[in-house]
Short mmCIF file of C-alpha atoms in Angstrom, two decimals:
data_model
loop_
_atom_site.label_atom_id
_atom_site.label_comp_id
_atom_site.label_asym_id
_atom_site.label_seq_id
_atom_site.Cartn_x
_atom_site.Cartn_y
_atom_site.Cartn_z
CA UNK G 1400 0.00 0.00 0.00
CA UNK G 1401 2.83 2.35 -0.88
CA UNK G 1402 0.48 4.48 -2.94
CA UNK G 1403 -1.80 5.08 -0.01
CA UNK G 1404 1.22 6.03 2.08
CA UNK G 1405 2.22 8.69 -0.44
CA UNK G 1406 -1.25 10.12 -1.06
CA UNK G 1407 -1.22 11.86 2.32
CA UNK G 1408 1.98 13.68 1.38
CA UNK G 1409 0.45 14.73 -1.92
CA UNK G 1410 -2.52 16.15 0.01
CA UNK G 1411 -0.23 17.99 2.46
CA UNK G 1412 1.74 19.35 -0.52
CA UNK G 1413 -1.50 20.38 -2.20
CA UNK G 1414 -2.50 22.35 0.90
CA UNK G 1415 0.95 23.95 0.95
CA UNK G 1416 0.72 24.90 -2.73
CA UNK G 1417 -2.73 26.40 -2.24
CA UNK G 1418 -1.47 28.32 0.81
CA UNK G 1419 1.49 29.75 -1.14
CA UNK G 1420 -0.86 30.66 -3.98
CA UNK G 1421 -3.71 32.22 -1.99
CA UNK G 1422 -1.38 34.05 0.40
CA UNK G 1423 0.36 35.61 -2.63
CA UNK G 1424 3.69 34.44 -1.19
CA UNK G 1425 4.54 33.05 -4.64
CA UNK G 1426 4.62 36.60 -6.00
CA UNK G 1427 7.93 38.26 -6.86
CA UNK G 1428 6.23 41.58 -6.06
CA UNK G 1429 5.33 40.47 -2.53
CA UNK G 1430 8.97 39.58 -1.84
CA UNK G 1431 10.11 42.92 -3.25
CA UNK G 1432 7.53 44.67 -1.05
CA UNK G 1433 8.74 42.77 2.00
CA UNK G 1434 12.37 43.79 1.49
CA UNK G 1435 11.20 47.38 0.97
CA UNK G 1436 9.20 47.31 4.25
CA UNK G 1437 6.21 48.61 2.30
CA UNK G 1438 3.59 46.25 3.64
CA UNK G 1439 2.90 44.18 6.71
CA UNK G 1440 1.55 41.28 4.63
CA UNK G 1441 4.60 38.96 4.42
CA UNK G 1442 5.71 39.80 7.96
CA UNK G 1443 2.19 38.95 9.14
CA UNK G 1444 2.30 35.57 7.38
CA UNK G 1445 5.76 34.58 8.61
CA UNK G 1446 5.20 36.07 12.09
CA UNK G 1447 1.89 34.23 12.56
CA UNK G 1448 3.47 30.99 11.35
CA UNK G 1449 6.42 31.32 13.75
CA UNK G 1450 4.34 32.25 16.80
CA UNK G 1451 1.77 29.52 16.25
CA UNK G 1452 4.60 27.16 15.25
CA UNK G 1453 6.37 27.74 18.58
CA UNK G 1454 3.12 26.77 20.32
CA UNK G 1455 2.68 23.61 18.22
CA UNK G 1456 6.28 22.46 18.82
CA UNK G 1457 5.91 23.16 22.55
CA UNK G 1458 2.68 21.13 22.70
CA UNK G 1459 4.41 18.24 20.89
CA UNK G 1460 7.31 18.35 23.35
CA UNK G 1461 4.96 18.47 26.34
CA UNK G 1462 3.16 15.44 24.95
CA UNK G 1463 -0.14 17.27 24.58
CA UNK G 1464 0.05 16.75 20.82
CA UNK G 1465 1.03 13.25 19.79
CA UNK G 1466 2.48 11.97 16.56
CA UNK G 1467 0.89 9.25 14.44
CA UNK G 1468 1.66 5.84 16.00
CA UNK G 1469 4.03 7.65 18.39
CA UNK G 1470 6.59 8.21 15.64
CA UNK G 1471 9.77 9.97 16.65
CA UNK G 1472 9.48 13.73 16.27
CA UNK G 1473 11.73 15.18 13.58
CA UNK G 1474 12.81 18.13 15.68
CA UNK G 1475 16.50 17.96 14.97
CA UNK G 1476 18.70 20.48 16.72
CA UNK G 1477 20.63 22.42 14.07
CA UNK G 1478 24.39 21.99 14.23
CA UNK G 1479 26.17 24.72 16.17
CA UNK G 1480 28.19 27.46 14.49
CA UNK G 1481 27.35 30.62 12.63
CA UNK G 1482 29.41 30.89 9.43
CA UNK G 1483 27.39 28.59 7.22
CA UNK G 1484 24.13 30.09 8.47
CA UNK G 1485 25.18 33.70 7.99
CA UNK G 1486 27.09 33.35 4.70
CA UNK G 1487 24.74 30.78 3.20
CA UNK G 1488 21.79 32.84 4.40
CA UNK G 1489 23.12 35.98 2.71
CA UNK G 1490 23.67 34.12 -0.58
CA UNK G 1491 20.14 32.72 -0.44
CA UNK G 1492 18.77 36.18 0.46
CA UNK G 1493 20.43 37.72 -2.60
CA UNK G 1494 18.83 35.07 -4.80
CA UNK G 1495 15.46 35.42 -3.04
CA UNK G 1496 15.42 39.16 -3.68
CA UNK G 1497 16.33 38.61 -7.34
CA UNK G 1498 14.11 35.67 -8.19
CA UNK G 1499 11.31 36.52 -5.77
CA UNK G 1500 10.85 32.84 -5.03
CA UNK G 1501 12.21 30.56 -2.35
CA UNK G 1502 12.26 26.80 -3.02
CA UNK G 1503 8.63 26.07 -1.98
CA UNK G 1504 7.05 28.69 -4.24
CA UNK G 1505 9.27 27.61 -7.18
CA UNK G 1506 7.31 24.35 -7.33
CA UNK G 1507 3.98 26.17 -7.03
CA UNK G 1508 4.92 28.61 -9.81
CA UNK G 1509 5.89 25.73 -12.11
CA UNK G 1510 2.61 24.00 -11.34
CA UNK G 1511 0.74 27.23 -12.07
CA UNK G 1512 2.01 26.94 -15.63
CA UNK G 1513 4.81 29.51 -15.46
CA UNK G 1514 7.29 27.31 -17.30
CA UNK G 1515 10.14 29.82 -17.07
CA UNK G 1516 10.50 28.79 -13.43
CA UNK G 1517 11.61 25.35 -14.64
CA UNK G 1518 14.77 27.16 -15.79
CA UNK G 1519 14.96 28.89 -12.39
CA UNK G 1520 14.63 25.52 -10.63
CA UNK G 1521 17.30 23.91 -12.83
CA UNK G 1522 19.62 26.81 -11.98
CA UNK G 1523 18.83 26.23 -8.29
CA UNK G 1524 19.63 22.52 -8.67
CA UNK G 1525 22.91 23.51 -10.32
CA UNK G 1526 23.60 25.81 -7.34
CA UNK G 1527 22.90 22.98 -4.90
CA UNK G 1528 25.13 20.67 -6.94
CA UNK G 1529 27.94 23.24 -6.95
CA UNK G 1530 27.64 23.55 -3.18
CA UNK G 1531 27.96 19.78 -2.87
CA UNK G 1532 31.15 19.79 -4.92
CA UNK G 1533 32.81 22.68 -3.07
CA UNK G 1534 31.32 21.93 0.35
CA UNK G 1535 34.62 21.01 1.99
CA UNK G 1536 36.30 24.22 0.84
CA UNK G 1537 33.65 26.48 2.40
CA UNK G 1538 33.56 27.66 6.03
CA UNK G 1539 30.83 26.05 8.12
CA UNK O 637 -21.72 28.83 2.75
CA UNK O 638 -21.17 31.56 0.21
CA UNK O 639 -19.12 33.57 2.69
CA UNK O 640 -16.84 30.58 3.35
CA UNK O 641 -16.49 29.93 -0.39
CA UNK O 642 -15.56 33.55 -1.01
CA UNK O 643 -13.07 33.53 1.86
CA UNK O 644 -11.32 30.28 0.89
CA UNK O 645 -11.59 30.20 -2.88
CA UNK O 646 -12.38 33.60 -4.37
CA UNK O 647 -10.43 36.15 -2.35
CA UNK O 648 -6.73 36.19 -1.49
CA UNK O 649 -6.16 34.85 2.01
CA UNK O 650 -5.43 37.32 4.80
CA UNK O 651 -1.97 37.10 6.37
CA UNK O 652 -3.14 35.59 9.65
CA UNK O 653 -5.00 32.76 7.93
CA UNK O 654 -2.04 32.08 5.60
CA UNK O 655 0.34 31.95 8.57
CA UNK O 656 -1.92 29.54 10.48
CA UNK O 657 -2.19 27.30 7.41
CA UNK O 658 1.61 27.14 7.14
CA UNK O 659 1.76 26.03 10.77
CA UNK O 660 -0.99 23.48 10.09
CA UNK O 661 1.16 22.03 7.28
CA UNK O 662 4.17 21.89 9.60
CA UNK O 663 1.94 20.19 12.20
CA UNK O 664 0.79 17.54 9.71
CA UNK O 665 4.38 16.73 8.71
CA UNK O 666 5.51 16.50 12.37
CA UNK O 667 2.47 14.32 13.06
CA UNK O 668 3.64 11.84 10.42
CA UNK O 669 7.22 11.89 11.73
CA UNK O 670 8.59 14.19 9.02
CA UNK O 671 9.91 17.73 8.98
CA UNK O 672 8.95 20.77 6.92
CA UNK O 673 11.71 21.89 4.54
CA UNK O 674 11.38 22.39 0.80
CA UNK O 675 14.97 23.07 -0.28
CA UNK O 676 16.10 19.53 0.66
CA UNK O 677 14.25 18.48 -2.49
CA UNK O 678 16.91 20.20 -4.59
CA UNK O 679 19.56 18.05 -2.94
CA UNK O 680 17.46 14.92 -3.45
CA UNK O 681 17.13 15.76 -7.15
CA UNK O 682 20.94 16.04 -7.37
CA UNK O 683 21.29 12.63 -5.71
CA UNK O 684 18.79 11.02 -8.08
CA UNK O 685 20.57 12.57 -11.05
CA UNK O 686 23.67 10.79 -9.83
CA UNK O 687 25.89 13.21 -7.94
CA UNK O 688 29.01 11.10 -8.09
CA UNK O 689 31.25 14.13 -7.74
CA UNK O 690 30.52 14.62 -4.07
CA UNK O 691 29.85 12.45 -1.06
CA UNK O 692 27.22 15.08 -0.19
CA UNK O 693 24.87 13.42 -2.69
CA UNK O 694 25.51 9.86 -1.58
CA UNK O 695 22.63 9.29 0.78
CA UNK O 696 19.53 7.16 0.75
CA UNK O 697 17.42 9.45 -1.43
CA UNK O 698 14.59 6.91 -1.48
CA UNK O 699 13.91 7.92 2.13
CA UNK O 700 13.25 11.45 0.83
CA UNK O 701 10.69 10.55 -1.83
CA UNK O 702 7.86 11.63 0.50
CA UNK O 703 9.20 15.23 0.29
CA UNK O 704 9.26 15.12 -3.52
CA UNK O 705 5.62 14.05 -3.32
CA UNK O 706 4.93 17.12 -1.15
CA UNK O 707 6.55 19.26 -3.87
CA UNK O 708 4.44 17.51 -6.51
CA UNK O 709 1.33 18.17 -4.46
CA UNK O 710 2.34 21.85 -4.24
CA UNK O 711 2.56 21.95 -8.05
CA UNK O 712 -0.91 20.43 -8.34
CA UNK O 713 -2.20 23.03 -5.87
CA UNK O 714 -0.85 25.84 -8.03
CA UNK O 715 -2.21 24.22 -11.20
CA UNK O 716 -5.73 23.76 -9.87
CA UNK O 717 -5.99 27.23 -8.40
CA UNK O 718 -4.74 29.14 -11.41
CA UNK O 719 -6.80 27.12 -13.90
CA UNK O 720 -10.02 26.48 -12.07
CA UNK O 721 -10.28 28.80 -9.10
CA UNK O 722 -8.91 32.13 -10.18
CA UNK O 723 -9.21 33.26 -13.76
CA UNK O 724 -7.56 36.62 -13.14
CA UNK O 725 -4.44 36.12 -11.02
CA UNK O 726 -3.43 39.50 -9.66
CA UNK O 727 -1.55 40.45 -6.52
CA UNK O 728 -2.73 43.11 -4.06
CA UNK O 729 0.56 44.87 -3.31
CA UNK O 730 0.51 48.26 -1.58
CA UNK O 731 0.38 51.64 -3.33
CA UNK O 732 3.82 52.44 -1.93
CA UNK O 733 5.21 49.35 -3.64
CA UNK O 734 3.51 50.21 -6.95
CA UNK O 735 5.06 53.70 -6.79
CA UNK O 736 8.53 52.44 -6.01
CA UNK O 737 8.32 49.80 -8.77
CA UNK O 738 7.38 52.49 -11.30
CA UNK O 739 10.35 54.56 -10.12
CA UNK O 740 12.83 51.78 -10.91
CA UNK O 741 11.29 51.17 -14.31
CA UNK O 742 8.98 48.24 -13.59
CA UNK O 743 5.63 49.53 -14.72
CA UNK O 744 2.68 47.99 -12.91
CA UNK O 745 -0.88 49.20 -12.58
CA UNK O 746 -3.00 48.97 -9.46
CA UNK O 747 -5.36 46.01 -9.71
CA UNK O 748 -3.39 44.57 -12.63
CA UNK O 749 -0.27 43.34 -10.86
CA UNK O 750 0.71 39.85 -12.09
CA UNK O 751 2.52 37.25 -9.99
CA UNK O 752 5.93 38.41 -11.24
CA UNK O 753 7.36 40.84 -13.82
CA UNK O 754 6.81 39.04 -17.11
CA UNK O 755 9.34 41.25 -18.91
CA UNK O 756 12.09 39.68 -16.78
CA UNK O 757 10.82 36.16 -16.20
CA UNK O 758 9.93 34.81 -19.64
CA UNK O 759 11.55 32.58 -22.24
CA UNK O 760 12.08 35.63 -24.49
CA UNK O 761 14.06 37.44 -21.83
CA UNK O 762 15.93 34.27 -20.87
CA UNK O 763 18.22 34.92 -23.85
CA UNK O 764 18.99 38.52 -22.82
CA UNK O 765 21.69 39.47 -20.33
CA UNK O 766 19.12 40.81 -17.87
CA UNK O 767 16.83 37.79 -18.08
CA UNK O 768 19.74 35.38 -17.81
CA UNK O 769 21.05 37.10 -14.68
CA UNK O 770 17.66 37.15 -12.92
CA UNK O 771 16.73 33.59 -13.85
CA UNK O 772 20.01 31.69 -13.88
CA UNK O 773 22.14 33.61 -11.38
CA UNK O 774 19.09 34.17 -9.15
CA UNK O 775 18.21 30.48 -9.19
CA UNK O 776 21.82 29.46 -8.66
CA UNK O 777 22.14 31.69 -5.57
CA UNK O 778 18.92 30.23 -4.15
CA UNK O 779 20.15 26.65 -4.63
CA UNK O 780 23.68 27.33 -3.43
CA UNK O 781 22.69 29.51 -0.47
CA UNK O 782 19.96 27.26 0.89
CA UNK O 783 22.28 24.26 0.95
CA UNK O 784 25.13 26.19 2.51
CA UNK O 785 22.79 27.56 5.16
CA UNK O 786 21.15 24.14 5.52
CA UNK O 787 17.61 25.32 4.84
CA UNK O 788 15.34 27.96 3.36
CA UNK O 789 12.26 29.84 4.52
CA UNK O 790 10.42 26.65 5.48
CA UNK O 791 13.36 24.81 7.06
CA UNK O 792 14.88 27.70 8.99
CA UNK O 793 12.36 30.57 9.30
CA UNK O 794 9.36 28.34 10.06
CA UNK O 795 10.60 24.96 11.33
CA UNK O 796 13.85 26.17 12.91
CA UNK O 797 12.48 29.27 14.64
CA UNK O 798 9.41 27.34 15.86
CA UNK O 799 11.89 25.01 17.56
CA UNK O 800 13.80 28.06 18.93
CA UNK O 801 17.01 27.20 17.11
CA UNK O 802 19.69 29.91 17.31
CA UNK O 803 21.34 28.76 14.03
CA UNK O 804 18.01 29.31 12.28
CA UNK O 805 17.83 32.84 13.66
CA UNK O 806 21.31 33.53 12.28
CA UNK O 807 20.23 32.08 8.92
CA UNK O 808 17.08 34.23 8.82
CA UNK O 809 19.16 37.32 9.64
CA UNK O 810 21.38 36.29 6.71
CA UNK O 811 18.32 35.93 4.44
CA UNK O 812 17.36 39.49 5.29
CA UNK O 813 20.84 40.95 4.87
CA UNK O 814 20.99 39.38 1.40
CA UNK O 815 17.44 40.30 0.43
CA UNK O 816 17.69 43.89 1.67
CA UNK O 817 21.00 44.37 -0.16
CA UNK O 818 19.58 42.95 -3.36
CA UNK O 819 16.25 44.77 -3.46
CA UNK O 820 17.42 48.15 -2.18
CA UNK O 821 20.90 48.51 -3.67
CA UNK O 822 21.59 45.99 -6.45
CA UNK O 823 18.21 45.48 -8.14
CA UNK O 824 17.87 49.04 -9.51
CA UNK O 825 21.16 48.55 -11.38
CA UNK O 826 20.28 45.08 -12.66
CA UNK O 827 17.05 46.47 -14.08
CA UNK O 828 19.04 48.93 -16.19
CA UNK O 829 20.57 46.03 -18.13
CA UNK O 830 19.19 45.14 -21.53
#
């Protein structure tokens, strides 16, 4: 019943795609607006998600919320350090401001029929591949 | 019923509802023993394509297929909404944003704002210097940066900060340094290119 197992992830992804679409977070103009501090919209979305997310994670940890069949919670502590987060973050931020799309919305844009974002995704895959090749030469 | 239909299907979602939905998605993934992070899919695609050049791509990618299915579902979500639920996809950005866009040479009209500037992101412009930079360099930076930082908006800003991870806070500060630099200082010059 592998298919059945995967259908739930397709449904979760569907909800995510619809959320990115209806929230307008897939829009290049919304990202531009965010980095210009010209609207509360994106800050409201991300802020609400973080605040309610903190509550959800806390309730999971306290055992109030339980996972399906008591599966182990994937709440991995991020490795310590700051270089990779700061430098990598800045590189991603530059690309986010240019392309107006982070990885999630890229998939939604492609699905929406904007085929040019296939080229954007392939470039992103190339970027990921290049990171993999030069990983050991970069500070982490 | 009509009010609910209008709220969910017809109108753009308000920020608070969008934010709660993102958390609901994170909740569902945690519930099933997974984590919310979209940029890992780019790494999985490299591994499937056979990344023999780096040990970074030698992992059990079959264990990540569920996340590719999430990405596929996200595509289907976009497809259904643009084709069947919203015949006129426009974005409700602020007047201040419309003014500042017109100042840097991106002409948009209130009520007619598309999802992205079509004069930059199109197959015609792909073969110009400007289009190539925005699409190929932009995409490259997204793919390179997210892997270096170990996550993107979903993995760090949402999942990481919800779990009160200091590294994620550093990453999000990095996202904003990069984004603010790009949009406020570099973008106006890139738009001058042909």
